[in-house]
CSV table of N, CA, C and O in Angstrom, one decimal:
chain,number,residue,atom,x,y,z
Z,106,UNK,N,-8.4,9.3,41.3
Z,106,UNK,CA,-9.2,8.1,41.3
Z,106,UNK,C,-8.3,6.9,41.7
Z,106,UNK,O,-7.1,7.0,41.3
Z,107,UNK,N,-8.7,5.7,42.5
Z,107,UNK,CA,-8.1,5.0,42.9
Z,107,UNK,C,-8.4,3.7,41.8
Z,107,UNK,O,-9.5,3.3,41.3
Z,108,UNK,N,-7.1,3.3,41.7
Z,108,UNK,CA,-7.7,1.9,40.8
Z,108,UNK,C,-6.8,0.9,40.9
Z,108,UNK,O,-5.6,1.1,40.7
Z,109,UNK,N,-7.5,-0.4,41.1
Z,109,UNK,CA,-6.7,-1.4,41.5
Z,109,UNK,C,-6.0,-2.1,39.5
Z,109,UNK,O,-6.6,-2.3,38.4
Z,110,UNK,N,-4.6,-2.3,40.0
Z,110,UNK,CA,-3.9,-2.8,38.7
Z,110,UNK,C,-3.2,-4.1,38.7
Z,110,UNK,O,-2.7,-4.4,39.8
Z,111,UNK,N,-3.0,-4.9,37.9
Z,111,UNK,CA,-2.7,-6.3,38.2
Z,111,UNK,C,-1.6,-6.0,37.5
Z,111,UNK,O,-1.3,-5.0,36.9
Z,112,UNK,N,-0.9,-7.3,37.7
Z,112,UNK,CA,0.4,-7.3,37.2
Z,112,UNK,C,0.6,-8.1,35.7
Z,112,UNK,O,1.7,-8.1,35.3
Z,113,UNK,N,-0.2,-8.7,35.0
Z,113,UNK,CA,-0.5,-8.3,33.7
Z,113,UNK,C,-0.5,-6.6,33.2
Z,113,UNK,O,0.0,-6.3,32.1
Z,114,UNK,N,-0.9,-5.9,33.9
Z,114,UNK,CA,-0.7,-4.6,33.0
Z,114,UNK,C,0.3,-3.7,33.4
Z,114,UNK,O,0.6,-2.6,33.0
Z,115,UNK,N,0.9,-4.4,34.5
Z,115,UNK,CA,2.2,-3.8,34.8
Z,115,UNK,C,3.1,-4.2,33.9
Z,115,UNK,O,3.7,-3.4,33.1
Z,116,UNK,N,3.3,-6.0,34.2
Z,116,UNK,CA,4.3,-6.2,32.8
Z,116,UNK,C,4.2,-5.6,31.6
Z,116,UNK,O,5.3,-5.6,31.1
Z,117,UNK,N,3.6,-5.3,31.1
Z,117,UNK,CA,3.1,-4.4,29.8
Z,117,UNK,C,3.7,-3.3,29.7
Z,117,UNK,O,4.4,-3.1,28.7
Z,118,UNK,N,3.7,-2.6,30.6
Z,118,UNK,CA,4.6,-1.2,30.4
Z,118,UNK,C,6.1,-1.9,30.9
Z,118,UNK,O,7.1,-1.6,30.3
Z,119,UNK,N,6.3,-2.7,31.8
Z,119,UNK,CA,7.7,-3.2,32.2
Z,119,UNK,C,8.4,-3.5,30.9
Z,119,UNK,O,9.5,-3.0,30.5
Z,120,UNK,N,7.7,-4.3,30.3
Z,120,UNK,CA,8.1,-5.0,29.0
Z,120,UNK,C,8.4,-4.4,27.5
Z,120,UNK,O,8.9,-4.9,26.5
Z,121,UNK,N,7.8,-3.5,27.8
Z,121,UNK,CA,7.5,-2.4,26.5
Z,121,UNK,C,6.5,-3.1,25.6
Z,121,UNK,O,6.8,-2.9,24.4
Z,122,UNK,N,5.3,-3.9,25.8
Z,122,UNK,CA,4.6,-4.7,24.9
Z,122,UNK,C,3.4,-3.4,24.4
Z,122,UNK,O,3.3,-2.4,25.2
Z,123,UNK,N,2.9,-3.4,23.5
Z,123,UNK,CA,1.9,-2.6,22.8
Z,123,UNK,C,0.9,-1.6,23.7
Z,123,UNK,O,0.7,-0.5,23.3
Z,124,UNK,N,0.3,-2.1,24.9
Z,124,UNK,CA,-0.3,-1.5,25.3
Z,124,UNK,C,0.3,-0.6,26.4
Z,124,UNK,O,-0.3,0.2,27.1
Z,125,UNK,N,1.5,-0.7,26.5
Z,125,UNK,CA,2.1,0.4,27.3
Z,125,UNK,C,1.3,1.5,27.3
Z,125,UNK,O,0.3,1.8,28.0
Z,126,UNK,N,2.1,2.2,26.3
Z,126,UNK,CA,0.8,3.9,26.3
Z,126,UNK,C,-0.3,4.2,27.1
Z,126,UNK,O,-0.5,5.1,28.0
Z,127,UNK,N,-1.0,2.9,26.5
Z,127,UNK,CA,-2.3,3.2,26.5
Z,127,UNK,C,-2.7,2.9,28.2
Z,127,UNK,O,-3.8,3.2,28.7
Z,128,UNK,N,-1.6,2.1,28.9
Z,128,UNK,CA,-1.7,2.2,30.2
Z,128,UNK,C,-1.4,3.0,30.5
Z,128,UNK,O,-2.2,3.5,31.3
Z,129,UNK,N,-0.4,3.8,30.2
Z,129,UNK,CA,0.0,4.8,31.4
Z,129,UNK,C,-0.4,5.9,31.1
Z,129,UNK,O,-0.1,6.7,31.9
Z,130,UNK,N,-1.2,6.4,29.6
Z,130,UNK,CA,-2.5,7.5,29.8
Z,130,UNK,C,-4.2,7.0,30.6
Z,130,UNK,O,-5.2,7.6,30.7
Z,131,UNK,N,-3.9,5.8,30.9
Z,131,UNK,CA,-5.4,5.3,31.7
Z,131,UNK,C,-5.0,5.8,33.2
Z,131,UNK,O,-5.8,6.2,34.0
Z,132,UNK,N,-3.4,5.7,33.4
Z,132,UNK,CA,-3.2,5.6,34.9
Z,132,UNK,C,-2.9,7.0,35.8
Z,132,UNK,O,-3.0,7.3,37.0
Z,133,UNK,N,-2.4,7.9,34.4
Z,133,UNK,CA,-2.1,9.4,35.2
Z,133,UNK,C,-3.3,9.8,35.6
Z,133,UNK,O,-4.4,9.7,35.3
Z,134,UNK,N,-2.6,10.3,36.7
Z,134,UNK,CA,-3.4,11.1,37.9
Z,134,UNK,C,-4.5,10.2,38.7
Z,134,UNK,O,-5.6,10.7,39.2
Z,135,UNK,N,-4.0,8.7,38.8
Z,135,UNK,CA,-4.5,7.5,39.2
Z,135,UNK,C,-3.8,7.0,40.7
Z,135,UNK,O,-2.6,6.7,40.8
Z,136,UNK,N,-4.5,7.1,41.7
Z,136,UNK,CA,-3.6,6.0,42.7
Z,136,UNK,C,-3.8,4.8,42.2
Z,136,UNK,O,-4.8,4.3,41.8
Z,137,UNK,N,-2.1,4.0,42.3
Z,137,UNK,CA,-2.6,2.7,41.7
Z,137,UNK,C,-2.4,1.7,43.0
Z,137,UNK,O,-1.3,1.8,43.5
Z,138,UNK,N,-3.2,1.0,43.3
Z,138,UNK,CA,-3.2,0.1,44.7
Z,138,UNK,C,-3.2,-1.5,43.8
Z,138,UNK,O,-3.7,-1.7,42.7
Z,139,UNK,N,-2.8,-2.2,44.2
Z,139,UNK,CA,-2.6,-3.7,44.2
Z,139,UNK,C,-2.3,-4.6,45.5
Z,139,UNK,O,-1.6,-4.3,46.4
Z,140,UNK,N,-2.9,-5.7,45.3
Z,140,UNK,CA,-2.4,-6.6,46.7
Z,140,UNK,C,-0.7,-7.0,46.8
Z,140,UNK,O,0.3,-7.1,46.1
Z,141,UNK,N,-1.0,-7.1,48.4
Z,141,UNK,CA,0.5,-7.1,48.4
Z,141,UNK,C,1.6,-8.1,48.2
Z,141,UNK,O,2.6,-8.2,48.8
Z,142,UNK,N,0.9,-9.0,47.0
Z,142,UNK,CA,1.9,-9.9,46.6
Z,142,UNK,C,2.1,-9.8,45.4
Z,142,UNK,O,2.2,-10.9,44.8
Z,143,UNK,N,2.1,-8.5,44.6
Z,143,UNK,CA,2.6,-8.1,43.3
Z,143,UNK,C,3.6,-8.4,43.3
Z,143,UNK,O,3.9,-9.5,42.8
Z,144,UNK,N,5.0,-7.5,44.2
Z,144,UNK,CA,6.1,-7.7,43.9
Z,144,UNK,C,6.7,-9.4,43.9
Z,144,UNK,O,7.7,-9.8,43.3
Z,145,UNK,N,5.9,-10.1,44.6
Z,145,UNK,CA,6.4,-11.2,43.8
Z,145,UNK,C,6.1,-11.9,42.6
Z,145,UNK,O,6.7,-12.8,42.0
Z,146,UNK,N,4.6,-11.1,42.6
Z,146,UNK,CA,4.2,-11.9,40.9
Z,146,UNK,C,5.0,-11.2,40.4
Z,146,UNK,O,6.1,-11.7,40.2
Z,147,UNK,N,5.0,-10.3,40.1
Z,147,UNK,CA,6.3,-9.6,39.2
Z,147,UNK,C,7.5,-9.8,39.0
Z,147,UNK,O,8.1,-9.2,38.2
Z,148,UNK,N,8.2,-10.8,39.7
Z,148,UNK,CA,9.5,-11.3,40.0
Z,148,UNK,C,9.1,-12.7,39.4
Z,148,UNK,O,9.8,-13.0,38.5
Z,149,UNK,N,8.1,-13.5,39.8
Z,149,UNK,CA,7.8,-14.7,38.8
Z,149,UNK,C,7.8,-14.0,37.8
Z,149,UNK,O,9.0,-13.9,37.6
Z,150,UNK,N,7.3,-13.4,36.9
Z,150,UNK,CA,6.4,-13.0,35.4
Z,150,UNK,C,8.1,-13.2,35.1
Z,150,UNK,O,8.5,-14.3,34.6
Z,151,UNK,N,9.1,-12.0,35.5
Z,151,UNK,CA,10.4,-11.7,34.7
Z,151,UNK,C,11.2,-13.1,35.0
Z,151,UNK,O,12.1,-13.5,34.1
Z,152,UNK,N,11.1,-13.9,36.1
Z,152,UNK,CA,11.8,-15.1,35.8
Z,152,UNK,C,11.5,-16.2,34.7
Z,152,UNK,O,12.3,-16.9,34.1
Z,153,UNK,N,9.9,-16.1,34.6
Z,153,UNK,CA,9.5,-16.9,33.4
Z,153,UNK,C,9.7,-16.5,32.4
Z,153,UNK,O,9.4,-17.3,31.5
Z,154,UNK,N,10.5,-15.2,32.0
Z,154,UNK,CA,11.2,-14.5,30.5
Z,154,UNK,C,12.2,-15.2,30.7
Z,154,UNK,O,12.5,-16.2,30.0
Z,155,UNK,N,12.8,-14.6,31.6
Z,155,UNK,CA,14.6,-15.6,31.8
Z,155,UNK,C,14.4,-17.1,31.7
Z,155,UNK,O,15.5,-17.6,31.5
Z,156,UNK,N,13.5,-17.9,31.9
Z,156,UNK,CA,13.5,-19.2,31.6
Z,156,UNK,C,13.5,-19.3,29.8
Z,156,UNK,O,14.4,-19.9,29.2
Z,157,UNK,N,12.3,-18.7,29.4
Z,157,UNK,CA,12.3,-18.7,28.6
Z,157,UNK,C,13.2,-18.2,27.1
Z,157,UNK,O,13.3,-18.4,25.9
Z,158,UNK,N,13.9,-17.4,28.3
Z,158,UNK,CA,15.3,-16.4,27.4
Z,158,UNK,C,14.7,-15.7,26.3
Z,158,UNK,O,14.6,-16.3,25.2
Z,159,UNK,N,14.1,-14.5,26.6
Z,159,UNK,CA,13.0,-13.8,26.6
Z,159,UNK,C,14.3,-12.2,26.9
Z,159,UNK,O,15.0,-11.5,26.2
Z,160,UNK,N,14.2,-12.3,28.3
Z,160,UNK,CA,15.3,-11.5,29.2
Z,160,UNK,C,16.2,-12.1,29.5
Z,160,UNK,O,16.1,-13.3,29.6
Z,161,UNK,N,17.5,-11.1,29.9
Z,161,UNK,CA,19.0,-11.8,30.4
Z,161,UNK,C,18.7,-11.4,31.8
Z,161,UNK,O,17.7,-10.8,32.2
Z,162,UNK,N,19.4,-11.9,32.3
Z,162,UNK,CA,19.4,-11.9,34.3
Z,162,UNK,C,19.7,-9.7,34.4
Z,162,UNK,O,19.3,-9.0,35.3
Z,163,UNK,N,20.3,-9.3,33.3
Z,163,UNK,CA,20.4,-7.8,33.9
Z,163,UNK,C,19.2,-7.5,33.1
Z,163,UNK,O,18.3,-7.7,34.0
Z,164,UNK,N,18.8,-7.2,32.3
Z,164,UNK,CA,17.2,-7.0,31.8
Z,164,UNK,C,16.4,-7.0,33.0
Z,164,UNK,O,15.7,-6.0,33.3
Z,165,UNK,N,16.3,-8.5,33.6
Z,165,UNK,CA,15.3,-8.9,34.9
Z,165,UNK,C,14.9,-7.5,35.8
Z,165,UNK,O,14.0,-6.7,36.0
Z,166,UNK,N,16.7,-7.7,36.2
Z,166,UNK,CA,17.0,-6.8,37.3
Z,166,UNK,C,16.8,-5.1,37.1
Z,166,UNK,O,16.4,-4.2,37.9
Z,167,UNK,N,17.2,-4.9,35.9
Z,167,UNK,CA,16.4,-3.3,35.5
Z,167,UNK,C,15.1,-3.3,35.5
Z,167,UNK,O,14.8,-2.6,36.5
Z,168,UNK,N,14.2,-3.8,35.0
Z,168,UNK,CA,12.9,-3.8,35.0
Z,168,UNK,C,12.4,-4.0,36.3
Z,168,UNK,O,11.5,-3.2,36.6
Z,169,UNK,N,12.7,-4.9,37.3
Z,169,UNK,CA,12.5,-4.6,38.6
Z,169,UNK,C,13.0,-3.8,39.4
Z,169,UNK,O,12.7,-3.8,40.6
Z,170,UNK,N,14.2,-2.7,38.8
Z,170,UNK,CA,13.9,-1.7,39.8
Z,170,UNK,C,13.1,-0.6,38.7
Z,170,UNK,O,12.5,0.4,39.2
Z,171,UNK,N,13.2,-0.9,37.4
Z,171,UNK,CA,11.7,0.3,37.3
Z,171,UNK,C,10.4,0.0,37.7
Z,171,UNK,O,9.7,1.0,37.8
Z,172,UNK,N,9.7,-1.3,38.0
Z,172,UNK,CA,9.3,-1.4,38.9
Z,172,UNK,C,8.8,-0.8,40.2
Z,172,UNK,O,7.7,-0.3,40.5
Z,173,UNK,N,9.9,-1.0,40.7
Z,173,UNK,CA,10.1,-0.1,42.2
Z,173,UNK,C,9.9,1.3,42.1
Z,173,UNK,O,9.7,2.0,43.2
Z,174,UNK,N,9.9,2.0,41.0
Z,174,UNK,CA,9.8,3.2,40.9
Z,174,UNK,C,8.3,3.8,40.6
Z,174,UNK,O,8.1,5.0,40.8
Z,175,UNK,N,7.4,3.0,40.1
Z,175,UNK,CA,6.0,3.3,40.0
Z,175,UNK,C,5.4,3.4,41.4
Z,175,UNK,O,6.0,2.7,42.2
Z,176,UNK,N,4.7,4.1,41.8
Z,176,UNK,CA,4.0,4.5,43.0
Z,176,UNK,C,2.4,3.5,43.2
Z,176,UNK,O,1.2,3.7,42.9
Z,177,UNK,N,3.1,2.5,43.8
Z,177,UNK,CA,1.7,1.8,44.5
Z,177,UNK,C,1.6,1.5,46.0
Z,177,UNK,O,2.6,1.3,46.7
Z,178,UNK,N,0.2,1.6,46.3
Z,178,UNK,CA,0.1,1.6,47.2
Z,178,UNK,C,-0.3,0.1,47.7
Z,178,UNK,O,-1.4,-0.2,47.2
Z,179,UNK,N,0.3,-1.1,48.6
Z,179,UNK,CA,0.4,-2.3,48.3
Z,179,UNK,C,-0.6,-2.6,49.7
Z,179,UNK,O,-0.2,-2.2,50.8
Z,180,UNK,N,-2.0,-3.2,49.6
Z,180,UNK,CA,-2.6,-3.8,50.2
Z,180,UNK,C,-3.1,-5.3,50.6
Z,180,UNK,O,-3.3,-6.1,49.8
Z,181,UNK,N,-3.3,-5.5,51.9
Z,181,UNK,CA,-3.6,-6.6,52.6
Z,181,UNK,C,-4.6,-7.3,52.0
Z,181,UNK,O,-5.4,-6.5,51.5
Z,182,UNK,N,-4.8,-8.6,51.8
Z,182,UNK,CA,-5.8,-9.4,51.0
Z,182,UNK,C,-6.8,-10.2,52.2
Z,182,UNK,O,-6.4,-10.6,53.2
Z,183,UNK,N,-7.9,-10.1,51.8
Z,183,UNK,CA,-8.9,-10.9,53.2
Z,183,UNK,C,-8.7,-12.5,52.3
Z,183,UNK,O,-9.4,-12.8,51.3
Z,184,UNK,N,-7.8,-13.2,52.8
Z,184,UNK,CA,-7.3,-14.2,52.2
Z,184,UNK,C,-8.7,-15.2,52.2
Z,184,UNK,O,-8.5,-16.2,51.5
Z,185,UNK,N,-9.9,-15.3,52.8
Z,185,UNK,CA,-10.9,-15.9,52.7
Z,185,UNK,C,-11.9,-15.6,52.2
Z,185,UNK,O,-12.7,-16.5,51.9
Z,186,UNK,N,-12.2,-14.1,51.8
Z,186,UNK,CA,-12.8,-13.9,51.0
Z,186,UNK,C,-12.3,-14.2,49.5
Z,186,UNK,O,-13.0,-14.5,48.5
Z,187,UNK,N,-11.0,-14.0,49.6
Z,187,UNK,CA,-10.2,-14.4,47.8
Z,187,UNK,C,-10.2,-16.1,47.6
Z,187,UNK,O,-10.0,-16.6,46.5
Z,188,UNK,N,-10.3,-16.7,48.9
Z,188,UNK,CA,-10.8,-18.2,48.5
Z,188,UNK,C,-11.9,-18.3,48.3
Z,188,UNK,O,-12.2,-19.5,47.9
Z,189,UNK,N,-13.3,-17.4,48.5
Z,189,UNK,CA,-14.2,-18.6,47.8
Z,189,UNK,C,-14.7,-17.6,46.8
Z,189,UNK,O,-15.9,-17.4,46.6
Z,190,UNK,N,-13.7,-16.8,46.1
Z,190,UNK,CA,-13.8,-16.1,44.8
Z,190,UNK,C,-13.3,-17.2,43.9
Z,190,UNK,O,-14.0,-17.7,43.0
Z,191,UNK,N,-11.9,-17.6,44.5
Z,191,UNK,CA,-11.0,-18.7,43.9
Z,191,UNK,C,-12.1,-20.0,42.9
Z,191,UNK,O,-12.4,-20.3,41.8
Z,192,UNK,N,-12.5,-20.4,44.3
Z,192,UNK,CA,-13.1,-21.5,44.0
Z,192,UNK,C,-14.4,-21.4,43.5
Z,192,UNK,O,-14.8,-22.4,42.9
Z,193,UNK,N,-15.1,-20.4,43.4
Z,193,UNK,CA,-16.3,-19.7,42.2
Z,193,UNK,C,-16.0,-20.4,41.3
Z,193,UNK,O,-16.5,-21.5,40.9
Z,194,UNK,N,-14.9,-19.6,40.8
Z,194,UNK,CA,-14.5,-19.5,39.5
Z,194,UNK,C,-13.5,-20.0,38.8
Z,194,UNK,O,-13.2,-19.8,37.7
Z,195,UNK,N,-12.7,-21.1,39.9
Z,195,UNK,CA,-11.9,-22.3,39.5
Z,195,UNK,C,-10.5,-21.6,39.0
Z,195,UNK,O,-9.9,-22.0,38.0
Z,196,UNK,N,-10.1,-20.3,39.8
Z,196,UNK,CA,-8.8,-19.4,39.7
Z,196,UNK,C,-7.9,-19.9,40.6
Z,196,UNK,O,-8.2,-20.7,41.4
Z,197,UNK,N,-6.4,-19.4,40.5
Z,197,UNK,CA,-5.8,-19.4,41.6
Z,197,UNK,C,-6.5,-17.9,42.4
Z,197,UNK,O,-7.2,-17.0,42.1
Z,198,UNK,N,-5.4,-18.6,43.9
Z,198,UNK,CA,-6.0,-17.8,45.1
Z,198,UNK,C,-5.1,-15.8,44.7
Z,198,UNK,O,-5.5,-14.7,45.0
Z,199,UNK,N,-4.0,-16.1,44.0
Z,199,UNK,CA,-3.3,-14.9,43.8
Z,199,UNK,C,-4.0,-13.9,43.1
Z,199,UNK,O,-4.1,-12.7,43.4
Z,200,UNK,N,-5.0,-14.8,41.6
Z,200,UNK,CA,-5.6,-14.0,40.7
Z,200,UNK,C,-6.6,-13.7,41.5
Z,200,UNK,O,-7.3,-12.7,41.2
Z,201,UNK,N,-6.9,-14.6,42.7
Z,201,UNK,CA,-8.7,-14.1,43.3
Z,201,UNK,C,-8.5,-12.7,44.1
Z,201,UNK,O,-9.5,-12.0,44.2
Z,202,UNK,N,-7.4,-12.2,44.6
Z,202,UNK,CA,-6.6,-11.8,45.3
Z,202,UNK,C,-7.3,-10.4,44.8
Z,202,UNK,O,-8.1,-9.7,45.3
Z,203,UNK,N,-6.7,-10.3,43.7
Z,203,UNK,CA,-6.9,-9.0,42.8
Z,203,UNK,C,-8.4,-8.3,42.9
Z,203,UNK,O,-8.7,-7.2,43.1
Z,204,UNK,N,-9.3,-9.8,42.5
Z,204,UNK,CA,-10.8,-9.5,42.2
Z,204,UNK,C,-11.3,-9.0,44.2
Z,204,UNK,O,-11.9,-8.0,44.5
Z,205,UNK,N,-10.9,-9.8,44.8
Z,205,UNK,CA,-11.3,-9.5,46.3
Z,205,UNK,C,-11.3,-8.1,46.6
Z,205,UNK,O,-12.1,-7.3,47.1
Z,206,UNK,N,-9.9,-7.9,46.3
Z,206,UNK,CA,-9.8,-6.2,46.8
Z,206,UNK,C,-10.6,-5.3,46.0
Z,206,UNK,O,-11.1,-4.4,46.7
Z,207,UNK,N,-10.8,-5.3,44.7
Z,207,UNK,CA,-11.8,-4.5,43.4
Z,207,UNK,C,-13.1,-4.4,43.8
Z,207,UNK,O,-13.8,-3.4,43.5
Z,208,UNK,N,-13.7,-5.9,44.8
Z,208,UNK,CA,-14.9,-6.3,45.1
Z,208,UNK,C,-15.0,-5.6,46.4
Z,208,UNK,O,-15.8,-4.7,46.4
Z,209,UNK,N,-14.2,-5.7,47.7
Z,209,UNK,CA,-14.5,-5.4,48.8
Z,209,UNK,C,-14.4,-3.8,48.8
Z,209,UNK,O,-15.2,-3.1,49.5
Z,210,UNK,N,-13.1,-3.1,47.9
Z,210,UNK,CA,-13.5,-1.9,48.2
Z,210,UNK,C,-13.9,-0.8,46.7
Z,210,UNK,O,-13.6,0.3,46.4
Z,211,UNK,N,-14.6,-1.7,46.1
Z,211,UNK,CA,-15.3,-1.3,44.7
Z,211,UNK,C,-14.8,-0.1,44.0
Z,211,UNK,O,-15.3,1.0,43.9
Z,212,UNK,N,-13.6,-0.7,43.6
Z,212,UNK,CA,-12.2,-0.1,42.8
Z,212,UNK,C,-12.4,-1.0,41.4
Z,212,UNK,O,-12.5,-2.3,41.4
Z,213,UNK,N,-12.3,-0.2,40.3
Z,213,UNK,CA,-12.5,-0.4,39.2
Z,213,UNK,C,-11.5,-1.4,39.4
Z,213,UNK,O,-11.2,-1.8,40.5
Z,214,UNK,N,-10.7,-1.8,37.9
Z,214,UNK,CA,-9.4,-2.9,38.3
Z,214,UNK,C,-9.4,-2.7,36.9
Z,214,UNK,O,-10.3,-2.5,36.1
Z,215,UNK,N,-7.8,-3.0,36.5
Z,215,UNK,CA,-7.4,-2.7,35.2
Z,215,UNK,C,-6.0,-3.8,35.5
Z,215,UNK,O,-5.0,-3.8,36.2
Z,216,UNK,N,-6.9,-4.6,34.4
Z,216,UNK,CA,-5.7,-6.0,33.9
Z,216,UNK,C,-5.6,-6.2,31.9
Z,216,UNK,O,-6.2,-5.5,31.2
Z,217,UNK,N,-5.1,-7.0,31.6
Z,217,UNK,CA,-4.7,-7.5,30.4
Z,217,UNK,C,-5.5,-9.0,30.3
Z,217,UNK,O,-5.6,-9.7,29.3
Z,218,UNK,N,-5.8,-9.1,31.1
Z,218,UNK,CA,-5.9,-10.8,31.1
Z,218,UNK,C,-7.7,-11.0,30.9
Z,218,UNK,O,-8.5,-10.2,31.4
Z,219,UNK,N,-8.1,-11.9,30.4
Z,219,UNK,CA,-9.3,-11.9,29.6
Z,219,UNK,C,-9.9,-12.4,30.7
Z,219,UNK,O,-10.6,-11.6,31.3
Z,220,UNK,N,-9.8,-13.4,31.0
Z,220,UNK,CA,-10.3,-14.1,32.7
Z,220,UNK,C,-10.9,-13.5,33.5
Z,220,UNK,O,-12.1,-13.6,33.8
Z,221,UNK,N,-9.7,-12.8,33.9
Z,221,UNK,CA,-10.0,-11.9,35.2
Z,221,UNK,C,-10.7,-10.6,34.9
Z,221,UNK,O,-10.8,-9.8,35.9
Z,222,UNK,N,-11.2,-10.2,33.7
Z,222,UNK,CA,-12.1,-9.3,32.5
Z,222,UNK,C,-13.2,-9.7,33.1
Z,222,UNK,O,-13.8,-9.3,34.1
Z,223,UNK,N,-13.6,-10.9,32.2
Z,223,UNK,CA,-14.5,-11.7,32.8
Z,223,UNK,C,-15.0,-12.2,33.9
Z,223,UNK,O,-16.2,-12.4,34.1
Z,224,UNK,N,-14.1,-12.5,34.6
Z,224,UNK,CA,-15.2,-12.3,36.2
Z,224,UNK,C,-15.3,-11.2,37.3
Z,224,UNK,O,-16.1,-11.2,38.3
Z,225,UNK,N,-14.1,-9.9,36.7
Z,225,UNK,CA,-14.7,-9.0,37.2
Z,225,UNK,C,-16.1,-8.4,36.7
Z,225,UNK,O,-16.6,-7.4,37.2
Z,226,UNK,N,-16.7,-9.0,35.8
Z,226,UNK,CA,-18.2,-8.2,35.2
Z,226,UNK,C,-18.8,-9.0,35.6
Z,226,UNK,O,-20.0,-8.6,35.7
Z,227,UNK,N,-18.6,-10.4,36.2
Z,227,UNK,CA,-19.3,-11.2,36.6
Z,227,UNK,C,-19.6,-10.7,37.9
Z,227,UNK,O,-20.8,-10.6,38.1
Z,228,UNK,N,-18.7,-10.4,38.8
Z,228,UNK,CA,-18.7,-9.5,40.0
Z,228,UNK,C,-19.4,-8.1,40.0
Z,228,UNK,O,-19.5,-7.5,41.1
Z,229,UNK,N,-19.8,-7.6,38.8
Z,229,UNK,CA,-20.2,-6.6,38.6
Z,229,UNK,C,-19.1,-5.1,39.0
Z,229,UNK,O,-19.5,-4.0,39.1
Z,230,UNK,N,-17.8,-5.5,39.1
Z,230,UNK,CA,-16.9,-4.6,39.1
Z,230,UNK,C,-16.6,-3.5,37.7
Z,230,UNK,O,-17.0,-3.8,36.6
Z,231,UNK,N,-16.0,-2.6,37.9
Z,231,UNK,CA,-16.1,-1.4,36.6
Z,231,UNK,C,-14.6,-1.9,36.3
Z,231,UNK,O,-13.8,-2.1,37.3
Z,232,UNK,N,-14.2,-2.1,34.9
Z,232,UNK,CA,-12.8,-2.4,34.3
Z,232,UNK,C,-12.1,-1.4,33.3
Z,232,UNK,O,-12.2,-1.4,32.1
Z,233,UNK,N,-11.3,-0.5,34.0
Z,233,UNK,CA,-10.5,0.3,33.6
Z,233,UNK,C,-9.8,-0.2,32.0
Z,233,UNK,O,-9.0,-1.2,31.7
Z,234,UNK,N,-10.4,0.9,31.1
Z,234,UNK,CA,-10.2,0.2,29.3
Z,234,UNK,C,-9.8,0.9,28.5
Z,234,UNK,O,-9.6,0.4,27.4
């Protein structure tokens, strides 16, 4: 099964935060696809630890190459369709990003984030739980 994953539920397993597990028995034997500007939300998320001193700069750098080692398949965004998702629903264009690809090729989507919960049902998309 193909399922689109945000990077809220990546950092989760990056991070070792509680729902780990329970992600990565949702994700076996899952292709997991995301747009292709995860790897940099992912590189913000771990720099906002390091600001926060949260993570040390080698922490960062481990976690982003286990990162690298999950198998996604990284997809193009119809950057116009994810703007007038954006502005629906008063998101940025990165989080619309997510919902665009879930919506155009009606791929469940599995996040952490209550928001984007929420207007994927608003979109009538299925949310991996």
């Amino acid at each position: 099964m193909n399922v689109l994953i945000d990077a809220s539920a990546l950092m989760a397993v990056l991070i070792n935060e509680p729902e780990k597990s329970h992600i990565i028995n949702l994700t076996k034997n899952c292709n997991l696809l995301a747009p292709s500007i995860l790897p940099y939300e992912i590189g913000n998320a771990l720099t906002r630890l390091k600001k926060s001193r949260v993570l040390s700069d080698q922490e960062i750098i481990m976690a982003y190459n286990e990162f690298k080692k999950i198998p996604l398949r990284l997809l193009n965004v119809d950057v116009e369709s994810a703007l007038i998702i954006a502005c629906k629903y008063l998101i940025y264009a990165y989080d619309a990003s997510y919902l665009e690809i879930a919506n155009r090729l009606n791929l469940p989507i599995l996040t952490l984030d209550g928001l984007m919960k929420k207007i994927a049902l608003d979109l009538k998309l299925k949310i991996l739980e």
